[in-house]
Coordinates of C-alpha atoms in Angstrom, one line a residue:
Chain A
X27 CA 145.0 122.2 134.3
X28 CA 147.6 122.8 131.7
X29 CA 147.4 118.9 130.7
X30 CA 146.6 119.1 127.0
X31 CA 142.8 117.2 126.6
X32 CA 141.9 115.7 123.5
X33 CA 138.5 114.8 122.5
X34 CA 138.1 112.1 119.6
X35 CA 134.5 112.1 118.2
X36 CA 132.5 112.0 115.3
X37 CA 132.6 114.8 112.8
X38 CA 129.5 117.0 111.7
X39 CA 127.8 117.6 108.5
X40 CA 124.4 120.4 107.5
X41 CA 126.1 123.2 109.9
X42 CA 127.1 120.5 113.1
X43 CA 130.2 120.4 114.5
X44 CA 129.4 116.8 115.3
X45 CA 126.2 114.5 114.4
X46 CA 126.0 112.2 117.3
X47 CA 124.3 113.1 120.3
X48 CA 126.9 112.5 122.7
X49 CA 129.9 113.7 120.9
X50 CA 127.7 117.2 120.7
X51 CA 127.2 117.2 124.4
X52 CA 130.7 117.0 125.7
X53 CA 131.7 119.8 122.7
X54 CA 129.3 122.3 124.1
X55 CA 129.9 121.5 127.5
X56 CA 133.7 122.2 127.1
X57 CA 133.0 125.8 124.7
X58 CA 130.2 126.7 127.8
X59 CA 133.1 126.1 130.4
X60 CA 135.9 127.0 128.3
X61 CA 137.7 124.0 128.6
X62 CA 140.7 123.9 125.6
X63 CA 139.9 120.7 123.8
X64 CA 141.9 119.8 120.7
X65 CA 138.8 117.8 118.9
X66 CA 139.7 115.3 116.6
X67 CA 137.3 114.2 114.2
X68 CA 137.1 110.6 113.1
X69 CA 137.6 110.5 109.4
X70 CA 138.6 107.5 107.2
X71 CA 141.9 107.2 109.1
X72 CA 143.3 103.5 110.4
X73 CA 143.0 104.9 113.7
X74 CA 139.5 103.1 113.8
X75 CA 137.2 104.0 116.8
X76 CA 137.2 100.7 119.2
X77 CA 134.5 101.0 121.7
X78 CA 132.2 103.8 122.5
X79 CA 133.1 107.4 121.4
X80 CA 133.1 110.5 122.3
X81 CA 136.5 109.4 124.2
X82 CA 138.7 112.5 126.4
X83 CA 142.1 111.3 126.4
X84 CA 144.8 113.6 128.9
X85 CA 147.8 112.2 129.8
X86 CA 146.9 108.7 130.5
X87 CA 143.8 108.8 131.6
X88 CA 141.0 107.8 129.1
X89 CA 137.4 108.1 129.6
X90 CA 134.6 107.3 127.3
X91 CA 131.4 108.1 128.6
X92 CA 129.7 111.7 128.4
X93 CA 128.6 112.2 131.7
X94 CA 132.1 110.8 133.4
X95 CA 133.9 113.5 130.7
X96 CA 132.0 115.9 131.9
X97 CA 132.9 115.1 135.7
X98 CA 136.4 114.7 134.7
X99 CA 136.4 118.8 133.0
X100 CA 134.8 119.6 136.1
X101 CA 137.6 118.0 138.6
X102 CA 139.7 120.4 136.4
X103 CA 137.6 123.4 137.2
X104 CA 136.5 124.0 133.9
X105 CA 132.8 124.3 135.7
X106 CA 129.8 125.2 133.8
X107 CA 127.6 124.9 137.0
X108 CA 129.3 127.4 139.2
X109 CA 126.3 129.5 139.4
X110 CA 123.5 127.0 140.1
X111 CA 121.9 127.0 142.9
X112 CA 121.8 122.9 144.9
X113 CA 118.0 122.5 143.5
X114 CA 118.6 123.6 139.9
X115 CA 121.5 121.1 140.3
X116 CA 118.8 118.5 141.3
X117 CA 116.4 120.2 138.2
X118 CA 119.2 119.4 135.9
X119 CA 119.8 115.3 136.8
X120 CA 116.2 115.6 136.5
X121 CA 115.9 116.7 133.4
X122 CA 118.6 115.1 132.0
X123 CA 116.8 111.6 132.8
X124 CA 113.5 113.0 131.0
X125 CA 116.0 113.6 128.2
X126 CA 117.1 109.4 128.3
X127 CA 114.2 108.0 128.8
X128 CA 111.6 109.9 126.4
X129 CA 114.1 111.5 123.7
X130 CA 116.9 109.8 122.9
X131 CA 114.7 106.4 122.0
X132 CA 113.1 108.3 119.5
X133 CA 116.4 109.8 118.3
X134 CA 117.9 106.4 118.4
X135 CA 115.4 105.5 116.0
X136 CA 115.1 108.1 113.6
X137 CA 119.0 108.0 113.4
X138 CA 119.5 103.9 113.1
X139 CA 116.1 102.1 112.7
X140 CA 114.0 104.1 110.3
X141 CA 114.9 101.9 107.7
X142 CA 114.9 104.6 104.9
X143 CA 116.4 107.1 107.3
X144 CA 119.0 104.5 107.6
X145 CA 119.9 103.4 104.4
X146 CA 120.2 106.5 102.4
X147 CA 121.5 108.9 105.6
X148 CA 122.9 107.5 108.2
X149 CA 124.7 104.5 106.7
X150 CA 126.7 106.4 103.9
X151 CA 127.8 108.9 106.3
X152 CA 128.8 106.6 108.9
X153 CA 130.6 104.3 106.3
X154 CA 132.3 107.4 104.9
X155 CA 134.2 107.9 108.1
X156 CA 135.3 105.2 109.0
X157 CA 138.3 103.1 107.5
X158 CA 137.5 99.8 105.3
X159 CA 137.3 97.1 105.8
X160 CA 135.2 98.0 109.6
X161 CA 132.7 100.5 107.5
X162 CA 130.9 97.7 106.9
X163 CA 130.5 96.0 110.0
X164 CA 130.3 99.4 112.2
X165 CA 127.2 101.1 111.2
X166 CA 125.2 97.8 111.1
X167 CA 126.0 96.7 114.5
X168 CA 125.5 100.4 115.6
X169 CA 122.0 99.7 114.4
X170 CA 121.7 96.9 115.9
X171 CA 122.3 98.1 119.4
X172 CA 120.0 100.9 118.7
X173 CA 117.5 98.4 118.1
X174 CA 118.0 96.4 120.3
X175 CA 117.9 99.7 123.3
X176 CA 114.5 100.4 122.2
X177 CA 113.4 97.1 122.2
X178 CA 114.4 96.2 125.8
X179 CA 113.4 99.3 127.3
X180 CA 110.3 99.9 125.6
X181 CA 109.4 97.4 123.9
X182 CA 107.7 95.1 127.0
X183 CA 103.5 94.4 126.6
X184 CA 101.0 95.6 125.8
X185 CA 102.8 96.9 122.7
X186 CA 103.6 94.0 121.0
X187 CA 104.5 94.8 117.3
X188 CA 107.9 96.8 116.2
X189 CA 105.0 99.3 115.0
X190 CA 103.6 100.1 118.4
X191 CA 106.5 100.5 120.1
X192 CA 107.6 103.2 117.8
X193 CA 104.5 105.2 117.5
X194 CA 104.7 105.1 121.3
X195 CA 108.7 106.5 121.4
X196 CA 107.6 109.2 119.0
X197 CA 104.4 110.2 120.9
X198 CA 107.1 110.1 124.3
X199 CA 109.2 112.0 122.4
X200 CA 106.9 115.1 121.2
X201 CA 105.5 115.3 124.6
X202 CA 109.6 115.2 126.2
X203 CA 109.6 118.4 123.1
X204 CA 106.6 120.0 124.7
X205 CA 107.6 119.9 128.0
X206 CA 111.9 121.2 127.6
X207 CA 109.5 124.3 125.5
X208 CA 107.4 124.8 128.1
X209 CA 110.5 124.7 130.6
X210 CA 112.9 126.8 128.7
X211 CA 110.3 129.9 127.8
X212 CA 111.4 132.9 126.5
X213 CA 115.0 133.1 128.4
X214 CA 117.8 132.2 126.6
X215 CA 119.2 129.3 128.4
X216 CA 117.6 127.1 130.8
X217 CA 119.0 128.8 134.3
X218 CA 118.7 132.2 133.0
X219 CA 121.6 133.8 130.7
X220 CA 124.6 131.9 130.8
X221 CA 124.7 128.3 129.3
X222 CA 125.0 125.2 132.3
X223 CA 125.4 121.1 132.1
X224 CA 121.3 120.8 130.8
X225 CA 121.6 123.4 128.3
X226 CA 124.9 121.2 126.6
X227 CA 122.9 117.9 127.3
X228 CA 119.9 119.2 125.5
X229 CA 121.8 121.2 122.9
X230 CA 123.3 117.7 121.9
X231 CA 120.2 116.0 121.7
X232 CA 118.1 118.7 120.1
X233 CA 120.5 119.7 117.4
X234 CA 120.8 116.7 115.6
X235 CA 117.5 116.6 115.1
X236 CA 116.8 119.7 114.2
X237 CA 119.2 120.0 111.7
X238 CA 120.2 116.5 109.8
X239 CA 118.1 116.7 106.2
X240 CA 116.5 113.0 106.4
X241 CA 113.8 111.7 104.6
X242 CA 111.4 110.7 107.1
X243 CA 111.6 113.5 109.8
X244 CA 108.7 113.8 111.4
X245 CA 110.2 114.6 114.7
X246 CA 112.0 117.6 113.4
X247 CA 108.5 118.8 111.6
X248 CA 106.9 118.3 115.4
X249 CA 110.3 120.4 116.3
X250 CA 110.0 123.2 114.8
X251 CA 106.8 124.3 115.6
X252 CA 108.2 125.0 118.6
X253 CA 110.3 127.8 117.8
X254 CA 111.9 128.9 121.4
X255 CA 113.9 125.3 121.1
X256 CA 115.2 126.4 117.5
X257 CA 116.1 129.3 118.7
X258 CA 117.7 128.1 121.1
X259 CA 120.0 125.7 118.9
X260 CA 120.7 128.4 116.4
X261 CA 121.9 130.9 119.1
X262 CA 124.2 128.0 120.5
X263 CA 125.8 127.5 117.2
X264 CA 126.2 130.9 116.5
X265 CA 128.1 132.3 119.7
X266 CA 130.1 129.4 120.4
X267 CA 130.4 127.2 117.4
X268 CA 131.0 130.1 115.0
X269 CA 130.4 128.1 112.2
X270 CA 130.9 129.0 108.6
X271 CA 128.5 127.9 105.5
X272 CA 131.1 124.9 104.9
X273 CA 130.4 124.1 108.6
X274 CA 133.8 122.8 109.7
X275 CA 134.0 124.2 113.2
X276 CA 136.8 124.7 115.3
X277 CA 139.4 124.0 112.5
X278 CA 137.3 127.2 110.5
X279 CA 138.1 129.5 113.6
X280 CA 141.6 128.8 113.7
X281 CA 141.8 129.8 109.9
X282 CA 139.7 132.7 110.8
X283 CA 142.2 133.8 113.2
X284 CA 145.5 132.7 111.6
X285 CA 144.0 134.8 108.4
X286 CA 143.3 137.5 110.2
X287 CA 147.0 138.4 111.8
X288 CA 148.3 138.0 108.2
X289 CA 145.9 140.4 107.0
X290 CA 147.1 142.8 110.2
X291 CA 151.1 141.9 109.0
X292 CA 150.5 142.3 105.7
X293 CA 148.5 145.8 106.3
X294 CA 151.3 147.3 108.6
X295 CA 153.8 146.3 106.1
X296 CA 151.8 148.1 103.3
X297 CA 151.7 151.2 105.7
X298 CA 155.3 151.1 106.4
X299 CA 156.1 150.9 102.6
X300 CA 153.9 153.4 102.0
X301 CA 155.2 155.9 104.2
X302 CA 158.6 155.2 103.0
X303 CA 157.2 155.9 99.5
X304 CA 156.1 159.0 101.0
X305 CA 159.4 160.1 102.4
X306 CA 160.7 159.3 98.5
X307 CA 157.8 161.4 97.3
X308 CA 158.9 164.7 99.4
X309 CA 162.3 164.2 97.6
X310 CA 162.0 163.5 94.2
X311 CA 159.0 165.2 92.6
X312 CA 159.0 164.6 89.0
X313 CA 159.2 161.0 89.3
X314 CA 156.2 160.9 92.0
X315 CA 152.7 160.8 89.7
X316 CA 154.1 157.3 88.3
X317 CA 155.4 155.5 91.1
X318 CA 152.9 156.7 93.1
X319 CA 149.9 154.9 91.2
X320 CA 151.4 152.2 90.5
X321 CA 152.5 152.0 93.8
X322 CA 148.9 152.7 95.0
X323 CA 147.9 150.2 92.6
X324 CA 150.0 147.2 93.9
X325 CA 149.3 148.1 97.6
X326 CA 145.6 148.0 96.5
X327 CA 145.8 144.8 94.9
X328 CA 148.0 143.0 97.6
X329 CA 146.0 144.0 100.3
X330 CA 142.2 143.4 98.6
X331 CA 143.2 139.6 98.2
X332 CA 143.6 138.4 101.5
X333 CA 140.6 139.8 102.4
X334 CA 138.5 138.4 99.4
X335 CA 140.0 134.8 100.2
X336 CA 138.4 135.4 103.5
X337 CA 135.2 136.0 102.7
X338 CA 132.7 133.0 102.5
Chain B
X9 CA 103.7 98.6 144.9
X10 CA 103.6 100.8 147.6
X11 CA 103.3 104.0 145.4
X12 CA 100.5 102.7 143.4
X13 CA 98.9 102.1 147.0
X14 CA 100.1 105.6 148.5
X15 CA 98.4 107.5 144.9
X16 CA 95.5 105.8 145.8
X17 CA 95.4 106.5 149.4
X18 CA 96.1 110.3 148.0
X19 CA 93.5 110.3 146.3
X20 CA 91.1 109.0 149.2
X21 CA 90.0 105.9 147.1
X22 CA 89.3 102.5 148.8
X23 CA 91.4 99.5 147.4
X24 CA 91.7 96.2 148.7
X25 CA 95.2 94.3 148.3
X26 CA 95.6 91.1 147.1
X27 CA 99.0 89.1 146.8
X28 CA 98.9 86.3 144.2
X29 CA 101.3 84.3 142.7
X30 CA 99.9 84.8 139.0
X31 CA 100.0 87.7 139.4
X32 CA 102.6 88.8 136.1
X33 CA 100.0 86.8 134.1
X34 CA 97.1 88.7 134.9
X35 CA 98.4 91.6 134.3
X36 CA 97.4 93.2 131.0
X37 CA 101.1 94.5 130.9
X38 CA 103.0 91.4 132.1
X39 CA 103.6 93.9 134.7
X40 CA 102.6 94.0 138.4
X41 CA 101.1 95.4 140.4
X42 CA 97.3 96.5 138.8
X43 CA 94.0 97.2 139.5
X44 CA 91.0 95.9 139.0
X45 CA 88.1 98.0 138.8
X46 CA 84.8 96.8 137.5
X47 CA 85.7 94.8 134.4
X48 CA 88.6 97.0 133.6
X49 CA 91.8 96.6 134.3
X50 CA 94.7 98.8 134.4
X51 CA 98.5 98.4 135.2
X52 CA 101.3 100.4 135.5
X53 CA 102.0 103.8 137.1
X54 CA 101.0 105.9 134.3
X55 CA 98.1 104.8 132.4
X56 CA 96.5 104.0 136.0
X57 CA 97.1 107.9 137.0
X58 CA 95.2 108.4 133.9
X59 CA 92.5 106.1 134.2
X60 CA 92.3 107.4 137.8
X61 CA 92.1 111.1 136.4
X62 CA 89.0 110.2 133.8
X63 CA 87.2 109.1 136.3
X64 CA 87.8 112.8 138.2
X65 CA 90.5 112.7 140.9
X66 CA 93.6 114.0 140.0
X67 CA 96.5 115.3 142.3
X68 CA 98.3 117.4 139.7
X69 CA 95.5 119.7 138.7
X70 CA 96.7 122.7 141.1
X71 CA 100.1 122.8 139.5
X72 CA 101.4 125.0 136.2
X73 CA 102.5 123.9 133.4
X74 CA 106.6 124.4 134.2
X75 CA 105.8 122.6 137.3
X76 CA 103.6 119.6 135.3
X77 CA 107.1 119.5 133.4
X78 CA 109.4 119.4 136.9
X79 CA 107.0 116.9 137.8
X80 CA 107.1 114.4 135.0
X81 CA 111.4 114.9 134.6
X82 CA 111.5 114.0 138.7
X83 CA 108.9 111.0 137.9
X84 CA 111.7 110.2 135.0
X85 CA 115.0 110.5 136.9
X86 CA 113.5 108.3 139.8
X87 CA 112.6 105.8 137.3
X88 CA 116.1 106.1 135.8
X89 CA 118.0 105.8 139.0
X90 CA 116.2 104.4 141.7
X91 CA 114.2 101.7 139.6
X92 CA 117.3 100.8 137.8
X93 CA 119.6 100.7 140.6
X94 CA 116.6 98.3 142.6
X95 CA 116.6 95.9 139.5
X96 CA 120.8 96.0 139.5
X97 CA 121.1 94.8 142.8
X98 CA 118.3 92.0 142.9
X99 CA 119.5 90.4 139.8
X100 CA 122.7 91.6 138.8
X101 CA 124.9 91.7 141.8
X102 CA 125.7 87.7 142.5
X103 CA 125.7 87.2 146.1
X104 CA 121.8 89.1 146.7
X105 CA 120.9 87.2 143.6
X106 CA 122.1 84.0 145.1
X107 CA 120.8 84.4 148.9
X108 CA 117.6 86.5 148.8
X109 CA 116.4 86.8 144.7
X110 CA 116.4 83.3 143.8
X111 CA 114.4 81.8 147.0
X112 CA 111.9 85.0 146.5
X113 CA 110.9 84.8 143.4
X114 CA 110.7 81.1 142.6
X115 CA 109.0 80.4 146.3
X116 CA 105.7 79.7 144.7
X117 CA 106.5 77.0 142.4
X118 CA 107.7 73.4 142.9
X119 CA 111.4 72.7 142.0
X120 CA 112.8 72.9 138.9
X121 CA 110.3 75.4 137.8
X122 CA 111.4 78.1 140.3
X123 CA 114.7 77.9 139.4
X124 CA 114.4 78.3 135.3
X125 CA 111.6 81.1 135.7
X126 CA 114.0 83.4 138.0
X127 CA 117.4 82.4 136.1
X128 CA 114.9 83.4 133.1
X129 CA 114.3 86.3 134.9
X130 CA 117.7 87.4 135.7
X131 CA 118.6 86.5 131.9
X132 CA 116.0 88.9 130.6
X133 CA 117.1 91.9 133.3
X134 CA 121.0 91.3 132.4
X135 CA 120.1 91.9 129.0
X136 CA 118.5 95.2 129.8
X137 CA 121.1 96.4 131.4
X138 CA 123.8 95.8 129.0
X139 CA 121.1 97.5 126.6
X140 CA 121.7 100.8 128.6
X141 CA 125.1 100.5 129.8
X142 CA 124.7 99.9 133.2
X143 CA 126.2 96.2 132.6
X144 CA 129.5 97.2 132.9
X145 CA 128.7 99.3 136.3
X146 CA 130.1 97.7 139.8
X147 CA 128.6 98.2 143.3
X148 CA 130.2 100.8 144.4
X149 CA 129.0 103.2 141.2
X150 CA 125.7 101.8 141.4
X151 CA 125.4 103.0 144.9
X152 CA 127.0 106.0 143.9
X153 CA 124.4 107.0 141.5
X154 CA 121.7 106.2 144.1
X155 CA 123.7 108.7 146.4
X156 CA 123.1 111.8 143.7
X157 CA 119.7 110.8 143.0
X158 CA 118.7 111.1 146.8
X159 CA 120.8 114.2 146.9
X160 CA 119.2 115.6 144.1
X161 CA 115.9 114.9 145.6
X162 CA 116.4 115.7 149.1
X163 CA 117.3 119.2 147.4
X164 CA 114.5 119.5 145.6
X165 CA 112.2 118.7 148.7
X166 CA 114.1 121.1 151.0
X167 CA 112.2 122.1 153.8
X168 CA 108.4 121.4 152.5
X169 CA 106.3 119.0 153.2
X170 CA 105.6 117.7 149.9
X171 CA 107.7 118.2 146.6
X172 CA 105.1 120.9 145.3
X173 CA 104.5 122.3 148.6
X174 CA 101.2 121.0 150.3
X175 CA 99.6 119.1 148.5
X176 CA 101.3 115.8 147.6
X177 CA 101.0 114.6 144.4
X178 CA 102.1 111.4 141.7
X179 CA 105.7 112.2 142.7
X180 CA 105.6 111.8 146.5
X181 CA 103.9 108.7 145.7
X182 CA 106.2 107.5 143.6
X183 CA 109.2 108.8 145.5
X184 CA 107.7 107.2 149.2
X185 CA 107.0 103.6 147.4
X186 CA 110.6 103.4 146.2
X187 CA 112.1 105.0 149.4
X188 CA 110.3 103.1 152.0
X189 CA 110.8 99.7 150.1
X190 CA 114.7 100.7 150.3
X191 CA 114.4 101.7 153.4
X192 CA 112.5 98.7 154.5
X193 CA 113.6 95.3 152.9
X194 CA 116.1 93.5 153.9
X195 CA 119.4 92.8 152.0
X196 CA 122.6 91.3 152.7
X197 CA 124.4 94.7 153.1
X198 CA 122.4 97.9 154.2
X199 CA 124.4 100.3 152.0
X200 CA 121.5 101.2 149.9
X201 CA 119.6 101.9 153.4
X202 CA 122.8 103.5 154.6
X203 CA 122.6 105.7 151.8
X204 CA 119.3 107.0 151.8
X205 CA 119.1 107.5 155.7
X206 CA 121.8 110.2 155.0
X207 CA 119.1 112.4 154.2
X208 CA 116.9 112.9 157.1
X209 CA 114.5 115.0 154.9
X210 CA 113.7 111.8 152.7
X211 CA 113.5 109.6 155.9
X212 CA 111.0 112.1 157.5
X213 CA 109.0 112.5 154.7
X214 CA 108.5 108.8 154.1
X215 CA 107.9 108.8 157.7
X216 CA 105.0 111.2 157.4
X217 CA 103.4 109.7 154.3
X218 CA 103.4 106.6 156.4
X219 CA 101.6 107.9 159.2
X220 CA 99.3 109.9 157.4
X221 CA 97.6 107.5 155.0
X222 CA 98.9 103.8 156.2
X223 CA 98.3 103.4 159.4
X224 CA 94.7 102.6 160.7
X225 CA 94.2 100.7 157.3
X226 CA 94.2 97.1 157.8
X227 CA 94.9 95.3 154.8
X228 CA 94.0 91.5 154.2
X229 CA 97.2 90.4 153.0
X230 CA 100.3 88.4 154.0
X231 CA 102.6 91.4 154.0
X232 CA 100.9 92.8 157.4
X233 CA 103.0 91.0 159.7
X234 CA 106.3 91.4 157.7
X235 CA 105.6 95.0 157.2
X236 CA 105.2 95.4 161.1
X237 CA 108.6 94.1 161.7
X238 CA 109.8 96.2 158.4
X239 CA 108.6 98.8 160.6
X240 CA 110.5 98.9 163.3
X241 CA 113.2 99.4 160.9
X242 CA 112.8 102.5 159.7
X243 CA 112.7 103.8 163.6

C-alpha cells in the first residue's frame, strides 16, 4: 500500500481533468476510493506515449488497460465497491457493457471521425500534446482505429453506407442516454450516496461529452436535456475534482493547499509581531500613534496580498 | 439459434426450423439465423423482438422502465462477453480452429471452397477482435471473463425462476440459447462447460427452459439426433 502509484494520462481542457474517456475513468475511480495517485499529464515532453494510455505504473509493475487498473487499486484495497451488494456487482458489469457497446461508438465518433469535429478539435489538441515529430502520425492513426472499431463492430449489413452506420451509433447512443437517466433517477450516485466502479465508468464517458465545446455536438444537445446526468457530472467535478476556472486539477489543489499554510504562517507571524508592537506600545507612549499606523498599515498590506493572489 | 427459438416458444408462436447451407445469403443481414414470415423477413435478435412485438406479443410489457433498462444492459453484457468469448474460441484459439471450426463450417462445400470461405471467415473475426482489444487476450483470460459474466449472472438470477421473477422474458431467452449451446457442444477441452456448470442456478434454469418449452416439439431438422445425444450431456 505505501508503493508510490503513478498514473500517466492525457491532460484535460473546458473544466476536465482529462479528455479521454478512459484516462477519466481510472481518475475518478482512484479520488472515489482514495487511492494517492501522482497523475502525470502528457504534455509535449519526449517522453512520448507508446501504446495505449491511461498507463498505472508502481514499482515495476505496468498496466495499461482501465478495467485491469482498476483491479490492480482494488488488490491494494483502495475499494470503491465495499458496500455493494453481489447483484449490484452483477448490475454494474452489466451496465458497464451497455456503456461499450451503445456509448462509446458514438463517442468514438464524435471525438475522431466527425470530420469537422476532427479537424478543428480534436486534432490540434491532440497534436499540441504530444512531442514532434509523432504529433503527426498519432492523432491520425488514433482516428484510424476509431474508425476502424465502429466499422467492424457495427458496421455489418443491412447498413451498408458510412452514413447508416452512424445515424444508427447515434440513435444507440441517445437510447444508452435514456436508459443510464432512467436508471440513475433522482439519487445522487447510481447505488445510492456514495460513488462505486459504474458511477467512475460512466462519469468518464459522460463528461467528455458533456463538456468539450465541438462544432457538431448533437449528442451533447440530446445530453442535456436530460438534466439528472448533468447533474450528476457537475457534482462529480465539484466534490472531488475541485477544479478551478483555469481547470488544472490536482496540481490547482496542491497550490490551494501549499497557499493556504503560507497564508496561516504568514498570519501568526503578523500576530506575533503585533503583539510585540503591543508590548512596545504599553512602554513608550508618545511614539505609539505613528508606529502604530504604519505598523497597522504594513501588517494590512502584507497580509491582504496573499489572499488576493488566491482568489480566482 | 436457440434463443431466437426459445423467444419464440415464449411467446407461444409455431415456427418450423430449417437448416440450409445458404443460409448467410439469405439472410437480409448476412446474419443467421431468421425468420420468414409471409413475405417478410426479419433477422437478428432485436429487430425480430420488434417485429414480433408489432404484431402483439411481447414478453417485456409487465416490466418498468428501470427494469426495461436492467434488461437491455444484461442483453448487452451477454452479448459483450459470452458472444465474444464463443466467437474467440471457434476462430481465434488455433487448435479448436484447426480440429472442429474448419471441418464445420466448410462441410457443405467441395474442396478448396471450404477452406478459403472459413480461413475468410477466421480473417474477418481476427480482425474484429483486434478492433476491440480482445486480440491480445490468451485462453486463460478469455475464460476468465466468461467466469465473471456467469457469476455476475447467476447473481442476478438468484433464487427466482426467471431473471424478472415469473415471467421469462428476451433475456432468459437470450441467456438459455447461449448457455445451453456452451453447455452442450462439444470442444476439445470442456473448460468453458467446466466453467458454467459451476453455477448450478444457470444449469437448472437452462434445465427448466428446456423442459418447459422443448420437449414434446419435434422439429424436422438434422440437429434432432445430435441434440439427443447433446442431451445427455447436460445430465
Amino acid at each position: 500500500m505505501a508503493a508510490p502509484m503513478e498514473l500517466s494520462c492525457w491532460g484535460g481542457d473546458w473544466g476536465l481533468p482529462s479528455l479521454h474517456p478512459e484516462s477519466l475513468t481510472v481518475m475518478a475511480y482512484a479520488k472515489f476510493s482514495g487511492a494517492p495517485l501522482t497523475v502525470n499529464t502528457i504534455n509535449n515532453s519526449w517522453r512520448a506515449p507508446k501504446g495505449d494510455l491511461p498507463v498505472l505504473v508502481s514499482e515495476d509493475i505496468v498496466i495499461s488497460q482501465p478495467a485491469k487498473i482498476l483491479n490492480f487499486l482494488r488488490k491494494q484495497k483502495y475499494n470503491a465497491d465495499y458496500d455493494l451488494s453481489a447483484k449490484q456487482g452483477a448490475d454494474t458489469l452489466a451496465y458497464i457493457a451497455l456503456l461499450e457497446e451503445k456509448l462509446l461508438p458514438a463517442l468514438l465518433h464524435t471525438f475522431w471521425v466527425e470530420a469537422e469535429n476532427y479537424c478543428s478539435v480534436t486534432k490540434p489538441w491532440f497534436a499540441s500534446r504530444i512531442a514532434f515529430p509523432l504529433r503527426l502520425y498519432l492523432p491520425g492513426k488514433m482516428s484510424r482505429e476509431a474508425l476502424n472499431r465502429i466499422l467492424l463492430t457495427k458496421g455489418g449489413p443491412p447498413l451498408y453506407s458510412l452514413t447508416e452506420v452512424e445515424a444508427q451509433i447515434y440513435r444507440d447512443a441517445k437510447e444508452c442516454l435514456n436508459l443510464l437517466s432512467k436508471r440513475l433517477g433522482t439519487s445522487q450516485f447510481f447505488f445510492g450516496d456514495t460513488p462505486t466502479t459504474l458511477d467512475a465508468f460512466v462519469f468518464g464517458f459522460l463528461a467528455p461529452i458533456y463538456k468539450v465545446c465541438f462544432p457538431r455536438v448533437q449528442l451533447q444537445e440530446h445530453l442535456k436535456q436530460l438534466p439528472n446526468l448533468c447533474r450528476f457530472c457537475d457534482d462529480i467535478l465539484t466534490c472531488y475534482f475541485r477544479l478551478t476556472v483555469s481547470g488544472h486539477s490536482p496540481a490547482g489543489q496542491d497550490t490551494a493547499d501549499a497557499n493556504l499554510q503560507k497564508l496561516t504562517q504568514l498570519v501568526n507571524k503578523e500576530s506575533n509581531l503585533i503583539e510585540k508592537m503591543d508590548d512596545n506600545l504599553r512602554k513608550s507612549p508618545q511614539h505609539a500613534p505613528r508606529k502604530l499606523t504604519t505598523l497597522k498599515l504594513a501588517a494590512g498590506g502584507e497580509e491582504s496580498s496573499p489572499m488576493s493572489r488566491l482568489s480566482p | 439459434t436457440l434463443c431466437f427459438q426459445a423467444f419464440l416458444q415464449m411467446c407461444n408462436l409455431p415456427i418450423r426450423v430449417i437448416c440450409r447451407a445458404n443460409a448467410e445469403y439469405m439472410s437480409p443481414s448476412g446474419k443467421v439465423p431468421f425468420i420468414h414470415v409471409g413475405n417478410q423477413v426479419v433477422s437478428e435478435l432485436g429487430p425480430i423482438v420488434q417485429f414480433v412485438k408489432a404484431k402483439g406479443h411481447s414478453l417485456s410489457d409487465g416490466l418498468d422502465e428501470v427494469q426495461k433498462a436492467e434488461m437491455k444492459a444484461y442483453m448487452e453484457l451477454v452479448n459483450n462477453m459470452l458472444l465474444t468469448a464463443e466467437l474467440y474460441l471457434q476462430w481465434c484459439d488455433d487448435v479448436t480452429v484447426e480440429e472442429i471450426t474448419h471441418p464445420r463450417y466448410g462441410s457443405p462445400y467441395p474442396w478448396p471452397l471450404n477452406r478459403i470461405l472459413s480461413y475468410q471467415k477466421q480473417w474477418e473475426v481476427r480482425r474484429k477482435m483486434k478492433a476491440i482489444g480482445w486480440a491480445g487476450k490468451t485462453l486463460e483470460q478469455v475464460l476468465e471473463d466468461v467466469d465473471q459474466c456467469c457469476h455476475a449472472l447467476s447473481q442476478r438470477l438468484g433464487t427466482q425462476p426467471y431473471f424478472f421473477n415469473k415471467q421469462p422474458t428476451e433475456l432468459d431467452a437470450l441467456v438459455f440459447g447461449h448457455l445451453f449451446t456452451i453447455l452442450t457442444t462439444q470442444l476439445i477441452t470442456d473448460e468453458l462447460s467446466e466453467k458454467v456448470k459451476n453455477y448450478s442456478n444457470l444449469t437448472a434454469f437452462c434445465r427448466r427452459i428446456e423442459q418447459q418449452y422443448f420437449e414434446g416439439h419435434e422439429k424436422d431438422c438434422s440437429t434432432i439426433a445430435a441434440r439427443s445425444s447433446k442431451r445427455s450431456l447436460l445430465r
